[in-house]
Coordinates of C-alpha atoms and ligand atoms in Angstrom, one line a residue:
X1 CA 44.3 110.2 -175.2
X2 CA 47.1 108.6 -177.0
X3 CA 44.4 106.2 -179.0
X4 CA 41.7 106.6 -180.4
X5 CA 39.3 104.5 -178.9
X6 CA 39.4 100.8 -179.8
X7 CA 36.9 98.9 -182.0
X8 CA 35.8 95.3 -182.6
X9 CA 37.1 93.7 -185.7
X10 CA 34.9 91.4 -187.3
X11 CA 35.2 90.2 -190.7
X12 CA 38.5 91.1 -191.4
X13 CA 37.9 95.5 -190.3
X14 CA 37.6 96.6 -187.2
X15 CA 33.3 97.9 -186.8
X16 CA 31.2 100.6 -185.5
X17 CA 29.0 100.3 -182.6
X18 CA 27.5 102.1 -180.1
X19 CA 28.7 100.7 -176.9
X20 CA 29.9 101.5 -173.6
X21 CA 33.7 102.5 -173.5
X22 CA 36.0 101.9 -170.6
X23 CA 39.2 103.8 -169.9
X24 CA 42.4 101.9 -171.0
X25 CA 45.5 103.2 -168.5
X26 CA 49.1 103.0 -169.0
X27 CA 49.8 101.5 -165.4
X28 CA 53.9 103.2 -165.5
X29 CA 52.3 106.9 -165.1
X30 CA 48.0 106.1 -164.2
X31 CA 46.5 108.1 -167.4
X32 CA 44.3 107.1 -169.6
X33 CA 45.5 105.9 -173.2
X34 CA 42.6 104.3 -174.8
X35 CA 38.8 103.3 -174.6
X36 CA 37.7 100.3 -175.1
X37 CA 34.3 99.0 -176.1
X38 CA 32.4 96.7 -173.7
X39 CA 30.5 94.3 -176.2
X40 CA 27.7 91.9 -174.8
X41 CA 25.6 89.1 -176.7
X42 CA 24.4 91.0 -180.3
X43 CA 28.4 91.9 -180.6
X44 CA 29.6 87.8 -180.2
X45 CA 26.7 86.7 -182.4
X46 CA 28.0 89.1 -185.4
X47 CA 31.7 87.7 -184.4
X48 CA 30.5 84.2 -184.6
X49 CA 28.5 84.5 -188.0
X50 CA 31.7 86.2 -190.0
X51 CA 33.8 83.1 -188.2
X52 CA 31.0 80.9 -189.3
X53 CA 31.0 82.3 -192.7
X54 CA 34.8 81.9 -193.2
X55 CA 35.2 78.7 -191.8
X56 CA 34.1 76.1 -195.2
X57 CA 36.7 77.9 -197.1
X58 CA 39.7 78.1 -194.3
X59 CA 38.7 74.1 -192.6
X60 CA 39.0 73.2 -196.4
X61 CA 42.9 74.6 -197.0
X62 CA 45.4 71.7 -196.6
X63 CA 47.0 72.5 -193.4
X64 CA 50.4 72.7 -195.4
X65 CA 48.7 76.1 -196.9
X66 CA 47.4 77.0 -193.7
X67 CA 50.5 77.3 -191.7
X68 CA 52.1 79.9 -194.5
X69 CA 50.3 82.6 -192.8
X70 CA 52.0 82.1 -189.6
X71 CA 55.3 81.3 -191.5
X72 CA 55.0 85.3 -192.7
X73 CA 53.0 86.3 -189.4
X74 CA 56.0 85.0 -187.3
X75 CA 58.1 87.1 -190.0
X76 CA 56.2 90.2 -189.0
X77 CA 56.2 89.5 -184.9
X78 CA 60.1 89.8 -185.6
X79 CA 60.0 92.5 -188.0
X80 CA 57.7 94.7 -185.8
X81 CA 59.2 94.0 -182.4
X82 CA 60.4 97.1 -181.1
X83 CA 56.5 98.5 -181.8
X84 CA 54.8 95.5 -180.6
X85 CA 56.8 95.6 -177.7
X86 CA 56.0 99.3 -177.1
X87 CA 52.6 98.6 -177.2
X88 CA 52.6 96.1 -174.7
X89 CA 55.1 97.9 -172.1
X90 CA 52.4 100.9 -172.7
X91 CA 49.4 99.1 -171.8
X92 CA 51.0 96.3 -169.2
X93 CA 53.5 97.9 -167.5
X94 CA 56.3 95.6 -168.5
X95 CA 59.9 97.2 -168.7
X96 CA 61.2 96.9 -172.5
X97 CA 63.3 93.6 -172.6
X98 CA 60.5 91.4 -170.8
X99 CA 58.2 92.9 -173.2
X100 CA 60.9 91.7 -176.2
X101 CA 60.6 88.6 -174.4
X102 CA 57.2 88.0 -174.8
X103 CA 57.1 88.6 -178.7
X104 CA 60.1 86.6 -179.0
X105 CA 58.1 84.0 -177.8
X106 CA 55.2 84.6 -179.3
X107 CA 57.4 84.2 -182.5
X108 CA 58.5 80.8 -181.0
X109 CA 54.7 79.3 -180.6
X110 CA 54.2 80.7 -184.3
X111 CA 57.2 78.1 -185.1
X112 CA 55.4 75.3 -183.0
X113 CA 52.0 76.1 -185.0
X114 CA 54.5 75.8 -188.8
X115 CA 55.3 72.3 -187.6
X116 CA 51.9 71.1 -187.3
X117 CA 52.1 69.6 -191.0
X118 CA 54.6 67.4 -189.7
X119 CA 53.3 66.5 -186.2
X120 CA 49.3 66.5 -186.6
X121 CA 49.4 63.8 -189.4
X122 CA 47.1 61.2 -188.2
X123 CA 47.4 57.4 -187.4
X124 CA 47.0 54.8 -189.8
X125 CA 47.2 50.7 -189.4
X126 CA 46.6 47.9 -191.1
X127 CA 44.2 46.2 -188.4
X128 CA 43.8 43.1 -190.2
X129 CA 44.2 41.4 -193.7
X130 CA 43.0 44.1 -196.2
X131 CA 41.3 46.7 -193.4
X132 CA 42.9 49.8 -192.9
X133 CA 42.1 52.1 -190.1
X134 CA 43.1 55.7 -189.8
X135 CA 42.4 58.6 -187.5
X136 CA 42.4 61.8 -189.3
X137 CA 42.3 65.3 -187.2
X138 CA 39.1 67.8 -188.1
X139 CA 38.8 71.2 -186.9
X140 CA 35.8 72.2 -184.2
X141 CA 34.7 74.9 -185.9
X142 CA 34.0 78.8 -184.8
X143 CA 36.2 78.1 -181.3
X144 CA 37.0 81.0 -178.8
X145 CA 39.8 82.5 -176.8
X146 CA 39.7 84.2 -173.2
X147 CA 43.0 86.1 -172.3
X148 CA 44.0 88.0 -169.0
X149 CA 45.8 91.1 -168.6
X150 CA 49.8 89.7 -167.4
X151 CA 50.3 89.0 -171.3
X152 CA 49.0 91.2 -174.0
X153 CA 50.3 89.7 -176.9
X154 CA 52.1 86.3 -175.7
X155 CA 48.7 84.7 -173.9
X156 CA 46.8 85.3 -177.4
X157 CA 49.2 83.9 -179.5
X158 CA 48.9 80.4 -177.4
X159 CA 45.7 79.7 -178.9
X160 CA 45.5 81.8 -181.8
X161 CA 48.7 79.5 -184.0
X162 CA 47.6 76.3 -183.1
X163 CA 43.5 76.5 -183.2
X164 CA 43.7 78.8 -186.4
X165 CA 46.6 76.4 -188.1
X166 CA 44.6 73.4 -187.3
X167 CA 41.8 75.0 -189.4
X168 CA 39.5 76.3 -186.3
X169 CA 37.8 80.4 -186.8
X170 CA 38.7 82.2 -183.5
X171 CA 36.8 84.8 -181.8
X172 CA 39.6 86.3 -179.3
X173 CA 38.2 87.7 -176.5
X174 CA 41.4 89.9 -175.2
X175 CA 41.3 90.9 -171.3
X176 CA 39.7 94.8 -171.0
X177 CA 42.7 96.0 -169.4
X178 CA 45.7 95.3 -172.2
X179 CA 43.2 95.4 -175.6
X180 CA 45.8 97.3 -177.8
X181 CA 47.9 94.4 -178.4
X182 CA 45.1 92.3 -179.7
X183 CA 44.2 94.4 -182.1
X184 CA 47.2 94.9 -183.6
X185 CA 47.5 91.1 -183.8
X186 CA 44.4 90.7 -186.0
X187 CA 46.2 93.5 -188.3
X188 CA 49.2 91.5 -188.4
X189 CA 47.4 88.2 -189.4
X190 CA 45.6 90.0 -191.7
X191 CA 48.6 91.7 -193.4
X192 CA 50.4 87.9 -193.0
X193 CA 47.1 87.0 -195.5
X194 CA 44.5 85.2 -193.4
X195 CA 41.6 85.3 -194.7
X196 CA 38.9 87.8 -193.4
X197 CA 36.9 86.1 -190.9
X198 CA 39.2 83.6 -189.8
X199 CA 39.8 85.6 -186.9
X200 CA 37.9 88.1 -184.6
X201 CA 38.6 90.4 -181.6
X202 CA 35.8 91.6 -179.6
X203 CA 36.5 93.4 -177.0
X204 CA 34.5 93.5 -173.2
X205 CA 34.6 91.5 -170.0
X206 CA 31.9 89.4 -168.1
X207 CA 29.3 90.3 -170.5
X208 CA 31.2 89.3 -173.5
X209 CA 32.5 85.8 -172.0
X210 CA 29.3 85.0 -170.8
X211 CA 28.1 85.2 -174.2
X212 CA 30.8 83.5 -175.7
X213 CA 30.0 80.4 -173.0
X214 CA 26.5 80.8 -174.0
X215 CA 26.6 80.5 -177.5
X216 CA 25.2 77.5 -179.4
X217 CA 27.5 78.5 -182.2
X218 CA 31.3 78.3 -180.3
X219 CA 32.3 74.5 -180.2
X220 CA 35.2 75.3 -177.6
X221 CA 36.2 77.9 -175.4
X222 CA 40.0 78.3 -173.8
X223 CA 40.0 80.3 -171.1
X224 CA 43.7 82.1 -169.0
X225 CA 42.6 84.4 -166.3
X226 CA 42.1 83.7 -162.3
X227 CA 41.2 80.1 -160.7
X228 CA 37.4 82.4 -159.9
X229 CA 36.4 82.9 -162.9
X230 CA 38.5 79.7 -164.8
X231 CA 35.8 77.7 -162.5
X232 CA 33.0 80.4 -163.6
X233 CA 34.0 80.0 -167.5
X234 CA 34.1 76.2 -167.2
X235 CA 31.3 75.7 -165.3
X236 CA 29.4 78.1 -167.7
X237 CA 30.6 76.3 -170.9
X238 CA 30.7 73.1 -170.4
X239 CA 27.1 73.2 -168.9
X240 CA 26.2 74.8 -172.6
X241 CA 27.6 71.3 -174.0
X242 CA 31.1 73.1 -175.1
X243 CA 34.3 71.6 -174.9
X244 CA 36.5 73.9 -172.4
X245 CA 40.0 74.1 -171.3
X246 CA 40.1 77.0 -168.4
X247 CA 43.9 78.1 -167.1
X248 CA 43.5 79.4 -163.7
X249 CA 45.8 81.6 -161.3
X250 CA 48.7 79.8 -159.3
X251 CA 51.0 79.4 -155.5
X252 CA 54.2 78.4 -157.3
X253 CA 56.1 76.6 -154.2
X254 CA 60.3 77.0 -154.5
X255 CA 62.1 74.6 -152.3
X256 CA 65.3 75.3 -151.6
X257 CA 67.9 72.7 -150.2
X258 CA 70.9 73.4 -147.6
X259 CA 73.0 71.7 -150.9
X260 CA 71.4 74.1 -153.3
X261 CA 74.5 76.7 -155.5
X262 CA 73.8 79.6 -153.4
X263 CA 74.4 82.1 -156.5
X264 CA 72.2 80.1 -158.8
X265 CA 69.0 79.6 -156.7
X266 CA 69.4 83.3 -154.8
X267 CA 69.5 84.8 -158.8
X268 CA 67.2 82.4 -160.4
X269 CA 64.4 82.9 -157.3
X270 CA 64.8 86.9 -157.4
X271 CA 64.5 87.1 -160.7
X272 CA 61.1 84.3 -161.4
X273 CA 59.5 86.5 -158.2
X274 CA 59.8 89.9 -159.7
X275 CA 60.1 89.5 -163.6
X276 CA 56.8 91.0 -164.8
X277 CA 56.1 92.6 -161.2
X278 CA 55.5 89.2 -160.3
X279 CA 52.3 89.1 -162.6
X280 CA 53.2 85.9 -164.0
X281 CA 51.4 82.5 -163.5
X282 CA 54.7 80.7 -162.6
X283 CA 56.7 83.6 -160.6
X284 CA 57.9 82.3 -157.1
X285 CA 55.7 82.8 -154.6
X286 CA 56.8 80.9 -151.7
X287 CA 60.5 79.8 -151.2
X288 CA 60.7 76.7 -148.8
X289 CA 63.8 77.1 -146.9
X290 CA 65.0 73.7 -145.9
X291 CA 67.1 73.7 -142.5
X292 CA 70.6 76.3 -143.4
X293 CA 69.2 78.4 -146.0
X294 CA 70.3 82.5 -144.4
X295 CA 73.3 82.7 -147.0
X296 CA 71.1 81.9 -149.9
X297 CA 68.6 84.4 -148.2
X298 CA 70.8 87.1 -147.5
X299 CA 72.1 87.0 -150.7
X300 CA 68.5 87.1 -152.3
X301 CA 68.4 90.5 -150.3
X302 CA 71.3 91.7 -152.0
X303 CA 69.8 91.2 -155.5
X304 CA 66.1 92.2 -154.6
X305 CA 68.0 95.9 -152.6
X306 CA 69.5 96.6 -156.1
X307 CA 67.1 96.4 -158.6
X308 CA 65.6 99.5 -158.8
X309 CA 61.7 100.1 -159.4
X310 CA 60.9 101.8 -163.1
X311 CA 64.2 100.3 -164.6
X312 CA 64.3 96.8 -163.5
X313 CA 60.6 96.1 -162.2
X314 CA 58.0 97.5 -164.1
X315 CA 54.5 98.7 -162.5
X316 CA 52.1 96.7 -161.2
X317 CA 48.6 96.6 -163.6
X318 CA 46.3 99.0 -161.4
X319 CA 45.8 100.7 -158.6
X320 CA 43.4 98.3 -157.1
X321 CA 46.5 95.5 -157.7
X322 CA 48.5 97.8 -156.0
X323 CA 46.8 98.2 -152.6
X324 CA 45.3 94.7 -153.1
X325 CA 49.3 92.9 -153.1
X326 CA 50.3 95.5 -150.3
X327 CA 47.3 94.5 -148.4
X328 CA 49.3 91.1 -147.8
X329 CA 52.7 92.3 -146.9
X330 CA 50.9 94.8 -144.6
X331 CA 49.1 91.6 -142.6
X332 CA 51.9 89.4 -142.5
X333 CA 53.6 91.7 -140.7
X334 CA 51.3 92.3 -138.2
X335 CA 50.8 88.5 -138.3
X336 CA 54.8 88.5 -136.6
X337 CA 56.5 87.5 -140.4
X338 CA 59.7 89.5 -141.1
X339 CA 59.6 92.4 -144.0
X340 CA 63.3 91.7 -145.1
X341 CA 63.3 93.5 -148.2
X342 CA 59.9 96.5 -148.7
X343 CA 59.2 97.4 -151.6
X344 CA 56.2 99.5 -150.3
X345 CA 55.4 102.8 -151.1
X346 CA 58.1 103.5 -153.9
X347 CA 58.0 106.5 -155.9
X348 CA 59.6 106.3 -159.3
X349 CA 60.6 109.7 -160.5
X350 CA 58.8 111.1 -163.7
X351 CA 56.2 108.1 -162.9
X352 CA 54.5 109.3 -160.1
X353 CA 51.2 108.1 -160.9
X354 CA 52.6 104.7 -161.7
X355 CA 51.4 102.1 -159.9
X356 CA 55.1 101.2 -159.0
X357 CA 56.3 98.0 -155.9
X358 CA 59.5 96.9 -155.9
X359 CA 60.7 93.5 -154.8
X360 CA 59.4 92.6 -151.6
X361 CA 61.0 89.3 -149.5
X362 CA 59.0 88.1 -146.4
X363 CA 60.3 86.0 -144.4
X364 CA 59.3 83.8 -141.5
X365 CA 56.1 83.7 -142.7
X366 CA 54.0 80.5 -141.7
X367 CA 51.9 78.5 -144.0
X368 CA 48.7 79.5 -142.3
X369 CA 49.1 83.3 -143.5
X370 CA 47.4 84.5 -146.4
X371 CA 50.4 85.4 -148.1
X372 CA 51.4 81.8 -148.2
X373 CA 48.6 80.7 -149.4
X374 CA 46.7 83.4 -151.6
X375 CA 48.3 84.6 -155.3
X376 CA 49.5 88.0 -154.5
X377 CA 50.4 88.2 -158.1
X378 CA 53.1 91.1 -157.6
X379 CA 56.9 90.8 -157.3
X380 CA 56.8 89.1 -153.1
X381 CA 58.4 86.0 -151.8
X382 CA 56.9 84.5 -148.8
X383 CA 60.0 82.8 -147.4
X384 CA 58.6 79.3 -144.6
X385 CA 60.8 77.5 -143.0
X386 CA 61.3 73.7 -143.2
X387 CA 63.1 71.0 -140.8
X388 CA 62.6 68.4 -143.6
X389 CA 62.6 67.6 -147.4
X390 CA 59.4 66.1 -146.6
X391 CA 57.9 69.1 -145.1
X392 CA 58.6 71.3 -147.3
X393 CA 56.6 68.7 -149.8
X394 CA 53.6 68.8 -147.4
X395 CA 53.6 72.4 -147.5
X396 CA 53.8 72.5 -151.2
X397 CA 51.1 69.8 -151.6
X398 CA 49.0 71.6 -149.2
X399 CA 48.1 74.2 -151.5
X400 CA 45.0 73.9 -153.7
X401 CA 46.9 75.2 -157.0
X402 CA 48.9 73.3 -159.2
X403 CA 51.1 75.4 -162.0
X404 CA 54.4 75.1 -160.8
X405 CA 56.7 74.0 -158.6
X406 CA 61.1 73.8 -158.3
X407 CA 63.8 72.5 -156.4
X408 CA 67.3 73.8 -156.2
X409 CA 69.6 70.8 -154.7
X410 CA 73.0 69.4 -155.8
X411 CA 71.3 66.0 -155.2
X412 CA 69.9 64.2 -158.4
X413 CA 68.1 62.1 -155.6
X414 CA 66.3 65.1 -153.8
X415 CA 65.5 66.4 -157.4
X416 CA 64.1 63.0 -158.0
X417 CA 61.7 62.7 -155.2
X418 CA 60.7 66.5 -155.8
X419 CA 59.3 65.5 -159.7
X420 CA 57.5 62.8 -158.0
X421 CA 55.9 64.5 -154.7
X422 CA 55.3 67.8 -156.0
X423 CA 51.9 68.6 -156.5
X424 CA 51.9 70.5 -159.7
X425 CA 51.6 70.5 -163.5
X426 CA 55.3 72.1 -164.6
X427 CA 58.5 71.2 -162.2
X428 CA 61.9 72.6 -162.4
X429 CA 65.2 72.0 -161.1
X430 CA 67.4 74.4 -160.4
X431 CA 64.7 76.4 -163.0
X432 CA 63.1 79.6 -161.1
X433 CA 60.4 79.8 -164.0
X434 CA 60.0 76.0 -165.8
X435 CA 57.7 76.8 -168.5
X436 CA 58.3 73.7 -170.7
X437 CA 58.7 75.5 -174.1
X438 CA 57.6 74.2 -177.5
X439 CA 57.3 71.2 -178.5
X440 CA 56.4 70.2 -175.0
X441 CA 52.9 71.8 -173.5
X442 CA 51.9 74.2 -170.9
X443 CA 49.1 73.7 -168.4
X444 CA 48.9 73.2 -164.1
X445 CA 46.8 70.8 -162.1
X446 CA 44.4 71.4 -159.1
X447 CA 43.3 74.7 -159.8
X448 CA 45.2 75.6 -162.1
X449 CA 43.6 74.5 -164.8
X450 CA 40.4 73.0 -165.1
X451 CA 39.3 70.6 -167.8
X452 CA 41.7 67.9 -170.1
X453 CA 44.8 68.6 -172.1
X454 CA 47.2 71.2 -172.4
X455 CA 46.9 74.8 -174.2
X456 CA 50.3 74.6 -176.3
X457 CA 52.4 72.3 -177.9
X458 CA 51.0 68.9 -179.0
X459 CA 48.9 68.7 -175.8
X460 CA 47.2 71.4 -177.6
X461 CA 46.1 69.3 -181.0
X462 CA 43.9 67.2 -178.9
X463 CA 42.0 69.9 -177.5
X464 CA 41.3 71.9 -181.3
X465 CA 40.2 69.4 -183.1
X466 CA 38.3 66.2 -183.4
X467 CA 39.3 62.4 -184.5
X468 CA 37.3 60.8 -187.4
X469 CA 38.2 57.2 -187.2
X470 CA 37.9 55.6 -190.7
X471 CA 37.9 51.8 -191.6
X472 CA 38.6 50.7 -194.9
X473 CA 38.7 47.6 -196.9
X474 CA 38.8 47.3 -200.9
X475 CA 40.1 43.9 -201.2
X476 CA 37.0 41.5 -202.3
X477 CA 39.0 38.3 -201.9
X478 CA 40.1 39.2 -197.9
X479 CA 36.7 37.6 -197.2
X480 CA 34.2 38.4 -194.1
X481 CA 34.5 38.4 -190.6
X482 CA 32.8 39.2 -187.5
X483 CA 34.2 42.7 -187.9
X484 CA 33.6 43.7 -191.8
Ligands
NAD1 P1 40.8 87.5 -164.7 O1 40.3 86.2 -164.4 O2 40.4 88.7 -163.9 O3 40.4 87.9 -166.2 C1 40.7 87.0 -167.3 C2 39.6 87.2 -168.3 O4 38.3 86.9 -167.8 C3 39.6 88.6 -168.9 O5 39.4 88.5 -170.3 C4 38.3 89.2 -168.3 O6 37.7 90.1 -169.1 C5 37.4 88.0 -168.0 N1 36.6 88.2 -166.8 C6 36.9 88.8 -165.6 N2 36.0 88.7 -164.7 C7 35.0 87.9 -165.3 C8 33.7 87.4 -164.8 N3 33.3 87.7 -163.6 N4 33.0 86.6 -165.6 C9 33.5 86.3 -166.9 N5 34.7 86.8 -167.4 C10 35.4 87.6 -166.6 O7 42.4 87.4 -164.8 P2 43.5 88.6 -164.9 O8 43.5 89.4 -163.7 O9 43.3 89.3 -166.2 O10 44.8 87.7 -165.1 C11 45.6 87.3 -164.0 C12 45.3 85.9 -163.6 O11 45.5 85.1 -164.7 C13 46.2 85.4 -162.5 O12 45.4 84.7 -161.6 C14 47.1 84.5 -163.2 O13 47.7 83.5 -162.4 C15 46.3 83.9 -164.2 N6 47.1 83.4 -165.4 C16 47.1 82.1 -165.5 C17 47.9 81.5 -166.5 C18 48.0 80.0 -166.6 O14 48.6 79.6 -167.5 N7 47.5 79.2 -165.6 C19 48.6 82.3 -167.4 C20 48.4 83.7 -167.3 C21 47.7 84.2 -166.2

């Protein structure tokens, strides 16, 4: 085993325990890399009480002193790159520059969190002669973080910035299948000079998130993973009194008009559909092909043909995901839909035990079909057919998630009507992947994401803290009214 296996850290060092250990793989060659500890109830109540502990000293730090430690954390994300992207290309799969990518932008939300100072500054108003009121913005408290596997170290560094710069204590609760990362973040923080405390990883899965829901302790919980257990978390937490934001999975809909720059969308679409294996919350999923759409198609082939499986499109994150996304192409072909591209059954040489698919295009698949309507979350495009603007928008509506949705047209008109109709959280045009970036937010509708607000940028600030409203009045002479 290349790492010794993981452990917990609590109060600033990682602890001891005796629990149960689960095998960490390396998903490009299948072996085993790491163990990591499953932690349950008594593990979150010792994470909580070193969070509690820390929290009077770190709520009290003016948040102009709070956000040097991600001024000198962000400095370290950038000086430790090429590790930190190691690690996560080891435990996720991802080929090297998409793993760059994802510390380069969890550098970028480290940037959002430094300008806090200057966006999180509270109201104020004189409301009438001599009364002031102002709204001033308090931390929760010990708040937690739920992450998924798809990204080891960007997902964490959504929450961890903002909630920790706004003067929250974390307990991050990384996903059991990419814990390295996570760890190595708490080291980072620590060497960037948080306090002890201020942060805490405990490792596990169900166990340890159903006692993070459950504990009286954790004010809020922020949850990324699957729409099934999003609604399980939320349910769970918000029925313990807690505030909760829960991200859930995603059918990102691509529409593509007979107008549309052929090179653009057939690049663009390739690329949001297989970047990460397709393990992304806003890849394409389904391309709606308005009326003429074969060049655009047949030039999507020529892209998806020539990237080649280990070099260009990392593995897939198990073996279970493997069968589980094939599983789909394999009934939608016997359903009548057209494999145009197969990325089934590819061997990368020197990974054989890699859990390797390469870029898949289905077409003439019909909305009905599982695979235009389940999250296959691996690098395949369901291609359905459209007469009409409009019913490519009813099919698009029709689906129950929300994250994402684009339009690639010519027509500032079409575009237009597609911001309007679509059904979903984040819309692009002529944009294969529109994650708004910082200072703008990131969050879905439907289910996509279940409870208020947004889990970065200012949409964030609402959700980690609390508003005191205070009313003031020293001027004797302005008299009383009805409201004094
Ligand atoms: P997942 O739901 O299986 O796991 C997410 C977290 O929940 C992990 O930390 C895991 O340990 C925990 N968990 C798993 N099963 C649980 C259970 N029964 N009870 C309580 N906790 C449980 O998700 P995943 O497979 O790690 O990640 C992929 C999913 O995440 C996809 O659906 C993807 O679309 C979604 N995702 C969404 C966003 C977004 O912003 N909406 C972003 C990234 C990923």
């Amino acid at each position: 085993m290349k790492y010794p296996a993981l452990r917990n850290h609590v109060g600033g060092s990682p602890v001891d325990g005796e629990l149960p250990l689960l095998d960490v793989y390396d998903p490009s060659h299948g072996t085993v890399i790491s163990r990591v500890p499953l932690s349950a109830a008594r593990e979150v109540d010792a994470a909580v009480r070193s969070a509690q502990a820390a929290f009077p000293a770190w709520s009290a730090l003016p948040i102009k002193e709070r956000v040097q430690v991600f001024f000198r954390y962000k400095a370290l994300l950038e000086r430790h790159i090429d590790e930190l992207a190691a690690l996560v290309t080891e435990e996720n799969g991802k080929i090297a520059s998409e793993a760059r990518a994802e510390i380069l932008k969890a550098a970028e939300l480290c940037e959002f969190a430094c300008s806090l100072p200057q966006i999180a500054t509270g109201e104020l108003l004189e409301v009438s002669r001599g009364v002031e009121c102002r709204v001033e913005r308090f931390p929760l408290g010990v708040v937690a973080s739920i992450t998924p596997f798809n990204f080891p170290n960007m997902v964490p560094n959504w929450t961890i910035p903002n909630a920790i710069a706004l003067g929250n204590c974390m307990i991050l609760k990384p996903s059991e299948l990419v814990p390295l990362s996570a760890n190595r973040i708490a080291e980072l923080l620590l060497e960037a000079g948080l306090p002890p405390g201020v942060l805490q990883v405990v490792h596990g899965g169900r166990d340890a998130v159903e006692a993070i829901c459950d504990h009286p302790d954790i004010s809020a919980v922020s949850f990324v993973g699957s729409t099934k257990v999003a609604k399980i978390v939320y349910r769970r937490a918000t029925s313990q009194l807690k505030r909760c934001l829960a991200l859930g999975g995603a059918k990102n809909h691509l529409i593509v008009m007979p107008d549309a720059d052929r090179e653009m969308a057939a690049t663009n679409i390739v690329a949001s559909m297989s970047g990460c294996a397709g393990q992304r919350c806003m890849a394409a999923s389904v391309m709606v092909a308005v009326q003429q759409a074969d060049p655009v198609i047949a030039r999507m082939a020529e892209v998806a043909r020539a990237m080649v499986p280990g070099r260009d499109v990392g593995p897939v994150i198990s073996d279970a995901a493997l069968e589980r996304i094939t599983r789909y192409i394999d009934e939608a072909e016997a359903a009548g839909a057209e494999v145009i591209v197969d990325g089934r059954g590819v061997k990368v040489p020197g990974k054989e035990g890699g859990y390797f698919i390469g870029p898949t295009i289905v077409d003439h698949v019909t909305p009905d079909m599982k695979i235009a309507q389940e999250e296959v979350f691996g690098p395949v495009l369901a291609i359905v057919r459209a007469k009409s603007l409009d019913e490519a928008l009813a099919v698009e509506n029709a689906s129950p998630y929300g994250n994402a949705a684009s339009v690639y047209t010519e027509s500032g008109a079409v575009a237009r009507r597609v911001m309007e109709r679509a059904n979903a959280g984040m819309v692009g045009v002529n944009v294969g992947v529109p994650v708004p970036r910082e200072p703008f937010s990131f969050g879905g509708w439907n289910e996509s994401r279940f409870g208020v607000g947004d889990i970065t940028g200012k949409g964030s600030i609402e959700f980690w803290t609390q508003a005191k409203k205070l009313t003031t009045k020293w001027n004797r002479e302005a008299g009383v009214n009805w409201m004094s």
